[in-house]
Amino acid sequence: MSLVVIGTVAFDAIETPFGKTDKIVGGAATFASLAASYSVKPVKIVSVVGDDFQQSDIAMLQQHGVDTEGLQVKQGEKSFFWAGKYANDLNSRDTLATELNVLATFDPIIPDSYQDCKYLMLGNLTPQIQRLVIQRLVNRPKLIVMDTMNFWMDTAMDDLLETIQMVDVLSINDEEARQLSGEYSLVKAARKILALGPKFLIIKKGEHGALLFHKKQVFFCPALPLEEVFDPTGAGDTFAGGFIGHVAATDDCSFENLKRAVIHGSAMASFCVEKFGTERLLNLTNEEIQEREKQFSDLVRVEEVLA
Amino acid sequence: MSLVVIGTVAFDAIETPFGKTDKIVGGAATFASLAASYSVKPVKIVSVVGDDFQQSDIAMLQQHGVDTEGLQVKQGEKSFFWAGKYANDLNSRDTLATELNVLATFDPIIPDSYQDCKYLMLGNLTPQIQRLVIQRLVNRPKLIVMDTMNFWMDTAMDDLLETIQMVDVLSINDEEARQLSGEYSLVKAARKILALGPKFLIIKKGEHGALLFHKKQVFFCPALPLEEVFDPTGAGDTFAGGFIGHVAATDDCSFENLKRAVIHGSAMASFCVEKFGTERLLNLTNEEIQEREKQFSDLVRVEEVLA
């Protein structure tokens, strides 16, 4: 069994109502691989950074069981950089800066040691590059999970649809599901999107939880009502990484097990938002994670009425 | 056991993306009493209408087990009228007309036959009138549920707080909870609101479900992902009526049973939005309702992993 995660490894500068950071390590592959590393090791990442990326940052990933052989380091170039500022309710954010840098010419090279890939997480990237990774794997993985965003719906819909057709699980948020399907009802949206190819659709609703659709079945996982949401950055990537990490660790792609993966991913995401960037994901214990998962099931539990 | 429901009995003119109505019967007490009537009969209402209210409309309520002795009919006056138009996503609406009419001088008279009131539903009305009803009951009911809205927070906060202090269950939506508490986090908001007096707080999140708070405990009931939402009018009142109807029928005010009441109320509300106004609430079967409740528990059910 081998889990491969592709996505950005980058620098973020984040401002929330609770504080702001200078450049800190972020990126979809960073959040996803750290989240997955609590379920399975190694997590093999495919990404690219510039020589401004610190050796200590790479070491941090490696210490969490992340295999960085597929992480290209471009000398004389700079890493992808995103700066954003969140509104007071944390539900909307303004992008202050997006510097593609090394991402502009990213050619995802798959090391031979990654060719045993059984589970593939395609973090948010251009759909062409996501597709290229699938094509460069000698054997088709058992399960391919794809995360994407509205930006590609606006700018590269044909490419996006071509890639969506090749994956097993698509993970997007509710607004993106509505945009992709042209349907306001998430039930109708899910039906149209599943017809595009994926066997499973995850619709993320942020503070309102997540829906998992498969054929005519639907599962709802609530979001934990939190005291504090400090920084939502990376929550979706953390969810996706936790999700595929659970599936890879259990090696079970049944709808029933994918439900548990959604709960696990939601639990991981609920940690992510408690601190800036990846901070909260660096030192979790299995006990904390299990306790958090228990809170999710307790939240919706109702005792059966005794007849 | 006796259930008393106070609130408006009125005419609505509704426009949604799917159609529009002329004046149809609406009002908080109408939706709430019809919803509750599926759990317990009679439902004793306290309200006021004008002579424009048809005898056939009163007969409709009576046919559903609604006791209308407390429904005052003002000769030569007109019933409360509301007209509204919903946005395409049905999440926001513009009020096109609000004619208080008989409501402007409403003096809630409690018939002697209502003095056995054990369960009291205070539908959305001026907090002074809601309080007056409590004061006019000789014995304090076992459970008082109060529904209100942001309008009273803007215009009558002191009265609102005085009434909230007297009730057991407060039912408001998420934005109202944030406005009332000054807290964005619903967990913090709930803590502040429970400190105002109520033992239980229900936070309605519309298409995103509902939260029930009690002391340090919280329960989440999802909303059923629906094919079609046709008309949201009265959904909150229907939820509240279904909720107190279940509690009254089971005569059990435990947190565990109130969870079930939230599920039942959510199921009733999910019917309400499928047609204009009260239409869908007029001819439900117990089988339909039980099937709908089952869908709520199935939506969040995860099989235990066999060790």
Coordinates of C-alpha atoms in Angstrom, one line a residue:
Chain A
M1 CA 0.0 0.0 0.0
S2 CA 1.3 3.4 -0.8
L3 CA -0.3 6.8 -0.6
V4 CA 0.8 9.6 -2.9
V5 CA -0.3 13.2 -2.4
I6 CA 0.2 15.9 -5.0
G7 CA -0.4 19.5 -4.4
T8 CA 1.3 22.8 -3.5
V9 CA 4.0 23.1 -0.9
A10 CA 4.1 26.8 -0.4
F11 CA 4.4 29.9 1.8
D12 CA 1.3 31.6 3.2
A13 CA 0.9 35.0 4.9
I14 CA -2.4 35.0 6.7
E15 CA -4.4 37.7 8.5
T16 CA -7.4 36.7 10.5
P17 CA -9.4 38.8 13.1
F18 CA -7.2 37.2 15.7
G19 CA -3.8 37.9 14.4
K20 CA -1.5 37.8 11.4
T21 CA 1.5 35.8 10.3
D22 CA 4.6 36.4 8.2
K23 CA 5.4 33.8 5.6
I24 CA 4.6 30.4 7.1
V25 CA 4.7 27.0 5.5
G26 CA 1.4 26.1 3.8
G27 CA 0.1 24.6 0.6
A28 CA -2.5 21.8 -0.1
A29 CA 0.1 19.0 -0.2
T30 CA 1.6 20.1 3.1
F31 CA -1.8 20.2 5.0
A32 CA -3.0 17.0 3.3
S33 CA 0.2 15.0 3.9
L34 CA 0.5 16.0 7.5
A35 CA -3.1 15.1 8.1
A36 CA -2.7 11.7 6.4
S37 CA 0.5 11.0 8.3
Y38 CA -1.5 10.3 11.4
S39 CA -3.2 7.4 9.7
V40 CA -0.4 6.0 7.4
K41 CA 3.3 6.4 6.8
P42 CA 5.0 7.2 4.5
V43 CA 3.0 9.8 2.7
K44 CA 4.8 10.3 -0.6
I45 CA 4.4 13.9 -1.9
V46 CA 4.8 15.3 -5.4
S47 CA 5.4 19.0 -5.4
V48 CA 7.8 21.8 -6.1
V49 CA 9.4 24.5 -4.0
G50 CA 12.1 27.2 -4.6
D51 CA 15.4 27.5 -2.8
D52 CA 13.8 29.9 -0.4
F53 CA 12.2 26.8 1.2
Q54 CA 14.2 25.9 4.3
Q55 CA 15.9 22.6 4.8
S56 CA 14.3 22.6 8.3
D57 CA 10.8 22.8 6.7
I58 CA 11.6 19.8 4.6
A59 CA 12.9 18.1 7.7
M60 CA 9.7 18.9 9.5
L61 CA 7.7 17.0 6.8
Q62 CA 10.1 14.1 6.9
Q63 CA 9.8 13.9 10.7
H64 CA 6.1 13.4 10.2
G65 CA 6.7 10.4 7.9
V66 CA 6.4 12.4 4.6
D67 CA 8.6 11.0 1.8
T68 CA 9.9 14.1 0.0
E69 CA 11.7 12.3 -2.9
G70 CA 9.0 13.7 -5.2
L71 CA 9.5 17.3 -3.8
Q72 CA 11.5 19.2 -6.4
V73 CA 13.6 22.1 -5.2
K74 CA 14.3 24.7 -7.9
Q75 CA 17.5 26.5 -7.3
G76 CA 17.3 30.3 -8.0
E77 CA 13.6 30.2 -7.9
K78 CA 11.0 31.1 -5.3
S79 CA 8.2 29.0 -3.8
F80 CA 4.5 29.5 -4.5
F81 CA 3.3 32.3 -2.2
W82 CA -0.3 33.2 -1.2
A83 CA -1.4 36.0 1.1
G84 CA -4.9 36.4 2.3
K85 CA -7.0 38.3 4.8
Y86 CA -10.2 36.8 6.4
A87 CA -13.4 38.7 7.1
N88 CA -14.5 38.9 10.7
D89 CA -16.9 36.0 10.3
L90 CA -14.0 33.9 8.7
N91 CA -16.5 32.8 6.0
S92 CA -15.0 35.0 3.3
R93 CA -11.4 36.0 2.5
D94 CA -9.6 38.4 0.2
T95 CA -6.6 37.2 -1.6
L96 CA -3.9 39.9 -1.1
A97 CA -1.2 38.2 -3.2
T98 CA -0.7 35.1 -5.3
E99 CA 2.8 34.5 -6.7
L100 CA 2.9 31.3 -8.7
N101 CA 6.8 31.3 -8.9
V102 CA 7.9 27.7 -9.3
L103 CA 4.3 26.6 -9.8
A104 CA 4.2 28.4 -13.2
T105 CA 6.4 25.7 -14.8
F106 CA 5.7 22.8 -12.5
D107 CA 6.3 19.4 -14.2
P108 CA 5.2 16.7 -11.7
I109 CA 7.9 14.0 -11.8
I110 CA 6.9 10.7 -10.2
P111 CA 9.9 8.9 -8.6
D112 CA 10.1 5.2 -9.4
S113 CA 9.6 4.5 -5.7
Y114 CA 6.1 6.1 -6.0
Q115 CA 5.0 3.7 -8.7
D116 CA 3.4 1.3 -6.1
C117 CA 0.8 4.1 -5.5
K118 CA -2.5 2.5 -4.4
Y119 CA -4.1 5.7 -3.1
L120 CA -3.7 9.0 -4.8
M121 CA -4.7 12.4 -3.4
L122 CA -4.8 15.1 -6.1
G123 CA -4.7 18.3 -4.1
N124 CA -6.0 21.5 -5.7
L125 CA -3.8 22.4 -8.7
T126 CA -4.4 23.0 -12.4
P127 CA -6.5 20.1 -13.7
Q128 CA -3.9 19.4 -16.5
I129 CA -1.2 18.7 -13.9
Q130 CA -3.6 16.6 -11.8
R131 CA -4.3 14.6 -14.9
L132 CA -0.7 14.3 -15.8
V133 CA 0.0 12.7 -12.5
I134 CA -2.6 10.0 -13.2
Q135 CA -1.2 9.4 -16.6
R136 CA 2.4 9.1 -15.3
L137 CA 1.5 6.3 -12.9
V138 CA 2.1 3.0 -14.5
N139 CA -0.8 1.3 -12.7
R140 CA -4.1 3.0 -12.1
P141 CA -4.4 3.6 -8.3
K142 CA -7.2 1.7 -6.4
L143 CA -8.7 5.1 -5.3
I144 CA -8.1 8.6 -6.7
V145 CA -9.4 11.5 -4.6
M146 CA -9.5 14.9 -6.3
D147 CA -9.8 18.3 -4.7
T148 CA -10.4 21.4 -6.8
M149 CA -11.8 24.9 -6.7
N150 CA -14.1 27.4 -8.5
F151 CA -11.1 29.1 -10.0
W152 CA -10.7 26.1 -12.4
M153 CA -14.4 26.1 -13.2
D154 CA -14.0 29.8 -14.3
T155 CA -10.8 29.3 -16.3
A156 CA -10.4 25.7 -17.4
M157 CA -13.7 23.9 -17.3
D158 CA -13.0 21.5 -20.2
D159 CA -9.7 20.4 -18.6
L160 CA -11.5 20.2 -15.2
L161 CA -14.2 17.9 -16.6
E162 CA -11.7 15.7 -18.3
T163 CA -9.8 15.2 -15.0
I164 CA -13.0 14.8 -12.9
Q165 CA -14.0 12.0 -15.3
M166 CA -10.8 10.0 -14.3
V167 CA -11.2 10.1 -10.5
D168 CA -13.2 8.1 -7.9
V169 CA -13.9 10.8 -5.3
L170 CA -14.4 14.5 -6.0
S171 CA -14.2 16.9 -3.0
I172 CA -15.5 20.4 -3.4
N173 CA -17.5 22.9 -1.4
D174 CA -21.3 23.6 -1.7
E175 CA -20.9 26.8 -3.8
E176 CA -18.5 24.9 -6.1
A177 CA -21.0 22.0 -6.4
R178 CA -23.7 24.5 -7.4
Q179 CA -21.4 26.2 -9.9
L180 CA -20.2 22.9 -11.4
S181 CA -23.7 21.5 -11.8
G182 CA -25.8 24.6 -12.3
E183 CA -28.2 23.2 -9.7
Y184 CA -29.0 25.0 -6.4
S185 CA -30.4 21.8 -4.7
L186 CA -27.3 19.9 -3.5
V187 CA -29.2 16.6 -4.1
K188 CA -29.7 17.5 -7.8
A189 CA -26.2 18.9 -7.9
A190 CA -24.7 15.7 -6.6
R191 CA -26.7 13.6 -9.1
K192 CA -25.3 15.7 -12.0
I193 CA -21.7 15.6 -10.7
L194 CA -21.7 11.8 -10.1
A195 CA -22.8 11.5 -13.7
L196 CA -19.6 13.2 -14.7
G197 CA -17.6 10.1 -13.6
P198 CA -16.7 10.1 -9.9
K199 CA -18.3 7.2 -7.8
F200 CA -18.3 9.4 -4.7
L201 CA -18.8 13.1 -4.2
I202 CA -17.9 15.0 -1.0
I203 CA -19.6 18.4 -0.6
K204 CA -17.8 20.4 2.1
K205 CA -20.0 23.0 3.9
G206 CA -17.3 24.4 6.2
E207 CA -18.9 25.2 9.6
H208 CA -22.0 23.4 8.5
G209 CA -20.4 20.0 8.0
A210 CA -19.9 17.7 4.9
L211 CA -22.0 15.5 2.7
L212 CA -20.9 12.3 1.1
F213 CA -22.9 11.1 -1.9
H214 CA -22.7 7.7 -3.6
K215 CA -25.3 6.4 -6.1
K216 CA -28.6 7.2 -4.4
Q217 CA -27.1 7.2 -0.9
V218 CA -26.1 10.2 1.2
F219 CA -24.3 10.6 4.5
F220 CA -24.0 13.8 6.5
C221 CA -21.2 14.6 8.9
P222 CA -21.7 17.7 11.0
A223 CA -19.0 20.1 11.8
L224 CA -18.2 20.3 15.5
P225 CA -19.5 23.5 17.0
L226 CA -16.2 25.1 18.0
E227 CA -15.4 27.6 20.8
E228 CA -12.9 29.3 18.6
V229 CA -12.1 29.2 14.9
F230 CA -8.7 30.8 14.6
D231 CA -7.6 30.2 11.0
P232 CA -9.5 28.3 8.4
T233 CA -6.5 28.1 6.0
G234 CA -5.9 24.5 4.9
A235 CA -9.0 23.1 6.6
G236 CA -10.2 21.6 3.3
D237 CA -6.8 20.1 2.4
T238 CA -6.5 18.8 5.9
F239 CA -10.0 17.2 5.6
A240 CA -9.0 15.6 2.3
G241 CA -5.7 14.3 3.7
G242 CA -7.4 12.9 6.8
F243 CA -10.0 11.3 4.5
I244 CA -7.7 9.5 2.2
G245 CA -5.3 8.7 5.1
H246 CA -8.1 6.8 6.8
V247 CA -9.1 5.0 3.6
A248 CA -5.5 4.0 2.8
A249 CA -4.8 2.8 6.4
T250 CA -8.0 0.6 6.4
D251 CA -7.7 -0.3 2.7
D252 CA -11.5 -0.4 2.5
C253 CA -13.3 1.7 -0.2
S254 CA -16.8 0.7 0.9
F255 CA -19.4 3.5 1.3
E256 CA -19.6 2.6 5.0
N257 CA -15.8 3.0 5.5
L258 CA -15.8 6.2 3.5
K259 CA -18.3 7.6 6.0
R260 CA -15.8 6.9 8.7
A261 CA -13.1 8.6 6.6
V262 CA -15.3 11.7 6.3
I263 CA -15.7 11.8 10.1
H264 CA -11.9 11.3 10.5
G265 CA -11.2 14.1 8.0
S266 CA -13.6 16.4 9.7
A267 CA -11.9 15.7 13.0
M268 CA -8.5 16.5 11.5
A269 CA -9.9 19.7 10.0
S270 CA -11.4 20.7 13.3
F271 CA -7.9 20.7 14.8
C272 CA -6.4 22.6 11.8
V273 CA -8.6 25.7 12.3
E274 CA -7.6 26.0 16.0
K275 CA -4.2 27.5 15.3
F276 CA -2.4 29.3 12.4
G277 CA -1.4 27.3 9.4
T278 CA -0.1 23.8 10.1
E279 CA 0.7 24.5 13.8
R280 CA -2.0 22.4 15.3
L281 CA -1.3 19.5 13.0
L282 CA 2.3 19.1 14.1
N283 CA 1.9 17.5 17.5
L284 CA -1.4 15.6 17.7
T285 CA -1.8 12.4 19.7
N286 CA -4.0 9.5 18.7
E287 CA -5.9 9.9 21.9
E288 CA -6.8 13.5 21.0
I289 CA -7.9 12.4 17.5
Q290 CA -10.0 9.5 18.9
E291 CA -11.6 11.8 21.5
R292 CA -12.4 14.3 18.8
E293 CA -13.9 11.6 16.6
K294 CA -16.0 10.5 19.5
Q295 CA -17.3 14.1 19.9
F296 CA -18.6 13.9 16.3
S297 CA -20.6 10.7 16.9
D298 CA -21.9 12.0 20.3
L299 CA -23.1 15.2 18.6
V300 CA -25.7 13.3 16.6
R301 CA -26.4 10.4 18.9
V302 CA -29.9 9.8 20.1
E303 CA -30.7 6.9 22.4
E304 CA -33.3 4.5 21.0
V305 CA -36.6 4.7 22.7
L306 CA -37.3 1.6 24.7
A307 CA -40.6 0.1 23.5
Chain B
M1 CA -52.1 17.4 29.4
S2 CA -53.0 20.4 27.4
L3 CA -51.0 22.2 24.7
V4 CA -51.6 25.9 24.1
V5 CA -50.2 27.7 21.1
I6 CA -50.2 31.5 20.8
G7 CA -49.1 33.3 17.7
T8 CA -50.4 34.9 14.5
V9 CA -53.2 33.5 12.4
A10 CA -52.9 35.5 9.2
F11 CA -52.9 35.8 5.5
D12 CA -49.7 35.5 3.5
A13 CA -49.0 36.4 -0.1
I14 CA -45.8 34.6 -1.1
E15 CA -43.6 34.8 -4.2
T16 CA -40.8 32.2 -4.7
P17 CA -38.7 31.4 -7.8
F18 CA -41.2 28.6 -8.4
G19 CA -44.5 30.6 -8.3
K20 CA -46.6 33.0 -6.4
T21 CA -49.8 32.9 -4.3
D22 CA -52.7 35.3 -3.6
K23 CA -53.6 35.6 0.0
I24 CA -53.4 32.2 1.7
V25 CA -53.8 31.2 5.3
G26 CA -50.5 31.5 7.2
G27 CA -49.3 32.8 10.5
A28 CA -47.0 31.3 13.2
A29 CA -49.9 29.8 15.3
T30 CA -51.4 28.2 12.1
F31 CA -48.2 26.4 11.1
A32 CA -47.3 25.5 14.7
S33 CA -50.7 24.2 15.6
L34 CA -51.1 22.2 12.4
A35 CA -47.6 20.6 12.9
A36 CA -48.3 19.8 16.6
S37 CA -51.8 18.3 15.7
Y38 CA -50.0 15.3 14.3
S39 CA -48.6 14.5 17.8
V40 CA -51.4 15.6 20.1
K41 CA -55.0 16.8 20.0
P42 CA -56.5 19.2 20.8
V43 CA -54.1 22.0 20.2
K44 CA -55.6 25.1 21.8
I45 CA -54.7 28.3 20.0
V46 CA -54.8 31.9 21.2
S47 CA -54.8 34.4 18.4
V48 CA -56.9 37.0 16.6
V49 CA -58.3 37.4 13.1
G50 CA -60.6 39.9 11.3
D51 CA -63.9 39.1 9.6
D52 CA -62.1 38.6 6.4
F53 CA -61.0 35.3 7.8
Q54 CA -63.2 32.6 6.3
Q55 CA -65.3 30.3 8.4
S56 CA -64.0 27.5 6.2
D57 CA -60.4 28.4 7.3
I58 CA -61.5 28.1 10.9
A59 CA -63.2 24.8 10.1
M60 CA -59.9 23.6 8.5
L61 CA -58.1 24.2 11.8
Q62 CA -60.8 22.5 13.8
Q63 CA -60.8 19.5 11.4
H64 CA -57.1 19.1 12.4
G65 CA -57.9 19.0 16.1
V66 CA -57.2 22.7 16.7
D67 CA -59.4 24.2 19.5
T68 CA -60.3 27.7 18.3
E69 CA -62.1 28.9 21.4
G70 CA -59.1 31.3 22.0
L71 CA -59.2 32.6 18.4
Q72 CA -60.8 36.0 18.6
V73 CA -62.7 37.2 15.4
K74 CA -62.9 41.0 15.2
Q75 CA -65.9 42.2 13.2
G76 CA -65.2 45.1 10.9
E77 CA -61.4 44.5 11.1
K78 CA -58.9 42.8 8.9
S79 CA -56.5 39.9 9.6
F80 CA -52.8 40.4 9.9
F81 CA -51.3 40.3 6.4
W82 CA -47.7 39.6 5.2
A83 CA -46.4 39.6 1.7
G84 CA -42.9 38.5 0.9
K85 CA -40.7 37.6 -2.1
Y86 CA -37.9 35.1 -1.8
A87 CA -34.5 35.4 -3.6
N88 CA -33.5 32.7 -6.0
D89 CA -31.5 30.8 -3.4
L90 CA -34.5 31.0 -1.0
N91 CA -32.1 32.0 1.8
S92 CA -33.2 35.7 1.8
R93 CA -36.5 37.3 1.3
D94 CA -37.9 40.8 1.0
T95 CA -41.0 41.8 2.9
L96 CA -43.3 43.5 0.4
A97 CA -46.1 44.3 2.8
T98 CA -46.8 44.0 6.6
E99 CA -50.3 45.1 7.6
L100 CA -50.7 44.6 11.4
N101 CA -54.5 45.2 11.3
V102 CA -56.1 43.2 14.2
L103 CA -52.7 42.5 15.6
A104 CA -52.1 46.1 16.5
T105 CA -54.6 45.9 19.4
F106 CA -54.3 42.2 20.1
D107 CA -55.2 41.4 23.7
P108 CA -54.7 37.6 24.2
I109 CA -57.7 36.3 26.1
I110 CA -57.1 32.9 27.7
P111 CA -60.4 30.8 27.8
D112 CA -61.0 29.1 31.2
S113 CA -60.8 25.8 29.3
Y114 CA -57.2 26.6 28.5
Q115 CA -56.2 26.9 32.1
D116 CA -55.1 23.3 32.3
C117 CA -52.2 24.3 30.0
K118 CA -49.2 22.1 30.6
Y119 CA -47.2 22.9 27.5
L120 CA -47.1 26.4 26.1
M121 CA -45.8 27.4 22.7
L122 CA -45.2 31.1 22.3
G123 CA -45.0 31.8 18.6
N124 CA -43.3 34.8 17.3
L125 CA -45.1 37.9 18.6
T126 CA -44.3 41.1 20.5
P127 CA -42.5 39.9 23.7
Q128 CA -45.0 41.9 25.8
I129 CA -47.9 39.8 24.5
Q130 CA -45.9 36.6 24.9
R131 CA -45.2 37.5 28.5
L132 CA -48.9 38.5 29.1
V133 CA -50.0 35.0 28.1
I134 CA -47.6 33.5 30.7
Q135 CA -49.0 35.9 33.3
R136 CA -52.6 35.1 32.5
L137 CA -52.1 31.4 33.1
V138 CA -53.1 30.5 36.6
N139 CA -50.5 27.8 36.8
R140 CA -47.0 28.0 35.3
P141 CA -46.9 25.4 32.5
K142 CA -44.5 22.5 32.8
L143 CA -42.6 23.6 29.6
I144 CA -42.7 27.0 27.8
V145 CA -41.2 27.2 24.3
M146 CA -40.6 30.6 22.9
D147 CA -39.9 31.5 19.3
T148 CA -38.9 35.1 18.4
M149 CA -37.0 37.0 15.8
N150 CA -34.4 39.7 15.2
F151 CA -37.1 42.4 14.8
W152 CA -37.7 42.3 18.5
M153 CA -34.0 42.4 19.2
D154 CA -33.8 45.7 17.2
T155 CA -37.0 47.3 18.6
A156 CA -37.8 45.8 22.1
M157 CA -34.7 44.2 23.6
D158 CA -35.6 44.9 27.2
D159 CA -39.0 43.4 26.8
L160 CA -37.5 40.5 24.9
L161 CA -35.0 39.8 27.6
E162 CA -37.7 39.9 30.3
T163 CA -39.7 37.4 28.4
I164 CA -36.8 35.1 27.6
Q165 CA -36.0 34.9 31.3
M166 CA -39.4 33.3 31.9
V167 CA -39.2 30.5 29.3
D168 CA -37.7 27.0 29.3
V169 CA -36.8 26.7 25.6
L170 CA -35.8 29.5 23.3
S171 CA -35.9 28.8 19.5
I172 CA -34.1 31.3 17.2
N173 CA -31.9 31.1 14.1
D174 CA -28.1 31.3 14.0
E175 CA -28.0 35.0 13.0
E176 CA -30.4 35.9 15.8
A177 CA -28.3 33.9 18.3
R178 CA -25.3 35.9 17.2
Q179 CA -27.2 39.2 17.5
L180 CA -28.7 38.3 20.8
S181 CA -25.4 37.2 22.4
G182 CA -22.9 39.4 20.5
E183 CA -20.8 36.3 19.9
Y184 CA -20.0 34.8 16.5
S185 CA -19.1 31.3 17.9
L186 CA -22.5 29.5 18.4
V187 CA -20.9 27.7 21.3
K188 CA -20.2 31.0 23.1
A189 CA -23.5 32.4 21.9
A190 CA -25.4 29.5 23.4
R191 CA -23.5 29.8 26.8
K192 CA -24.5 33.5 27.0
I193 CA -28.1 32.9 26.0
L194 CA -28.6 30.0 28.4
A195 CA -27.4 32.4 31.1
L196 CA -30.4 34.6 30.3
G197 CA -32.8 32.0 31.8
P198 CA -33.8 29.3 29.3
K199 CA -32.8 25.7 30.2
F200 CA -32.6 24.8 26.5
L201 CA -31.6 26.7 23.4
I202 CA -32.5 25.7 19.9
I203 CA -30.5 27.3 17.1
K204 CA -32.1 26.8 13.8
K205 CA -29.8 26.9 10.8
G206 CA -32.3 26.4 8.0
E207 CA -30.9 24.1 5.3
H208 CA -27.9 23.4 7.6
G209 CA -29.9 21.8 10.4
A210 CA -30.5 22.7 14.0
L211 CA -28.5 22.7 17.3
L212 CA -30.0 21.9 20.7
F213 CA -28.0 23.2 23.7
H214 CA -28.6 22.3 27.4
K215 CA -26.0 23.1 30.1
K216 CA -22.7 21.9 28.6
Q217 CA -24.4 19.4 26.2
V218 CA -25.1 19.9 22.5
F219 CA -27.0 17.9 20.0
F220 CA -27.0 18.5 16.3
C221 CA -29.9 17.5 13.9
P222 CA -29.1 17.8 10.2
A223 CA -31.5 19.2 7.7
L224 CA -32.5 16.6 5.1
P225 CA -30.9 17.4 1.8
L226 CA -34.0 18.0 -0.3
E227 CA -34.6 17.7 -4.0
E228 CA -36.8 20.7 -4.0
V229 CA -37.4 23.5 -1.6
F230 CA -40.5 25.2 -2.8
D231 CA -41.5 27.7 -0.1
P232 CA -39.7 28.2 3.2
T233 CA -42.5 30.2 4.7
G234 CA -43.6 28.8 8.1
A235 CA -40.8 26.3 8.3
G236 CA -39.5 27.6 11.6
D237 CA -43.0 27.7 13.1
T238 CA -43.7 24.2 11.8
F239 CA -40.4 23.1 13.4
A240 CA -41.4 24.6 16.7
G241 CA -44.9 23.2 16.6
G242 CA -43.6 19.7 15.7
F243 CA -41.1 20.1 18.5
I244 CA -43.5 21.0 21.3
G245 CA -46.1 18.6 19.9
H246 CA -43.7 15.7 20.4
V247 CA -42.7 16.8 23.9
A248 CA -46.4 17.2 24.9
A249 CA -47.4 13.8 23.5
T250 CA -44.5 12.0 25.3
D251 CA -44.8 14.3 28.4
D252 CA -41.0 13.9 28.8
C253 CA -38.8 17.0 29.1
S254 CA -35.4 15.2 29.3
F255 CA -32.6 16.3 27.1
E256 CA -32.7 12.9 25.4
N257 CA -36.4 13.3 24.5
L258 CA -35.9 16.9 23.4
K259 CA -33.4 15.6 20.9
R260 CA -36.1 13.4 19.5
A261 CA -38.4 16.4 19.5
V262 CA -35.9 18.3 17.4
I263 CA -35.7 15.5 14.9
H264 CA -39.5 15.3 14.7
G265 CA -39.8 19.1 14.3
S266 CA -37.2 19.0 11.6
A267 CA -39.1 16.3 9.8
M268 CA -42.3 18.3 10.0
A269 CA -40.5 21.4 8.7
S270 CA -39.0 19.3 5.8
F271 CA -42.6 18.6 4.7
C272 CA -43.7 22.2 5.1
V273 CA -41.2 23.6 2.6
E274 CA -42.3 21.2 -0.2
K275 CA -45.4 23.2 -1.0
F276 CA -46.8 26.7 -0.6
G277 CA -47.9 27.7 2.8
T278 CA -49.6 25.1 4.9
E279 CA -50.6 22.9 2.0
R280 CA -48.2 20.1 2.7
L281 CA -49.2 20.0 6.4
L282 CA -52.9 19.4 5.7
N283 CA -52.8 15.7 4.7
L284 CA -49.7 13.9 6.2
T285 CA -49.9 10.3 7.3
N286 CA -48.1 8.9 10.3
E287 CA -46.3 6.5 8.0
E288 CA -44.9 9.5 5.9
I289 CA -43.8 11.2 9.1
Q290 CA -42.1 8.1 10.5
E291 CA -40.4 7.4 7.2
R292 CA -39.1 11.0 7.1
E293 CA -37.8 10.7 10.7
K294 CA -36.0 7.5 9.7
Q295 CA -34.3 9.4 6.9
F296 CA -32.9 11.8 9.5
S297 CA -31.4 9.0 11.5
D298 CA -30.1 7.2 8.4
L299 CA -28.4 10.4 7.2
V300 CA -25.9 10.4 10.1
R301 CA -25.8 6.6 10.8
V302 CA -22.4 4.9 10.7
E303 CA -22.1 1.2 11.4
E304 CA -19.8 0.4 14.3
V305 CA -16.5 -1.1 13.2
L306 CA -16.4 -4.7 14.3
A307 CA -13.3 -5.2 16.4

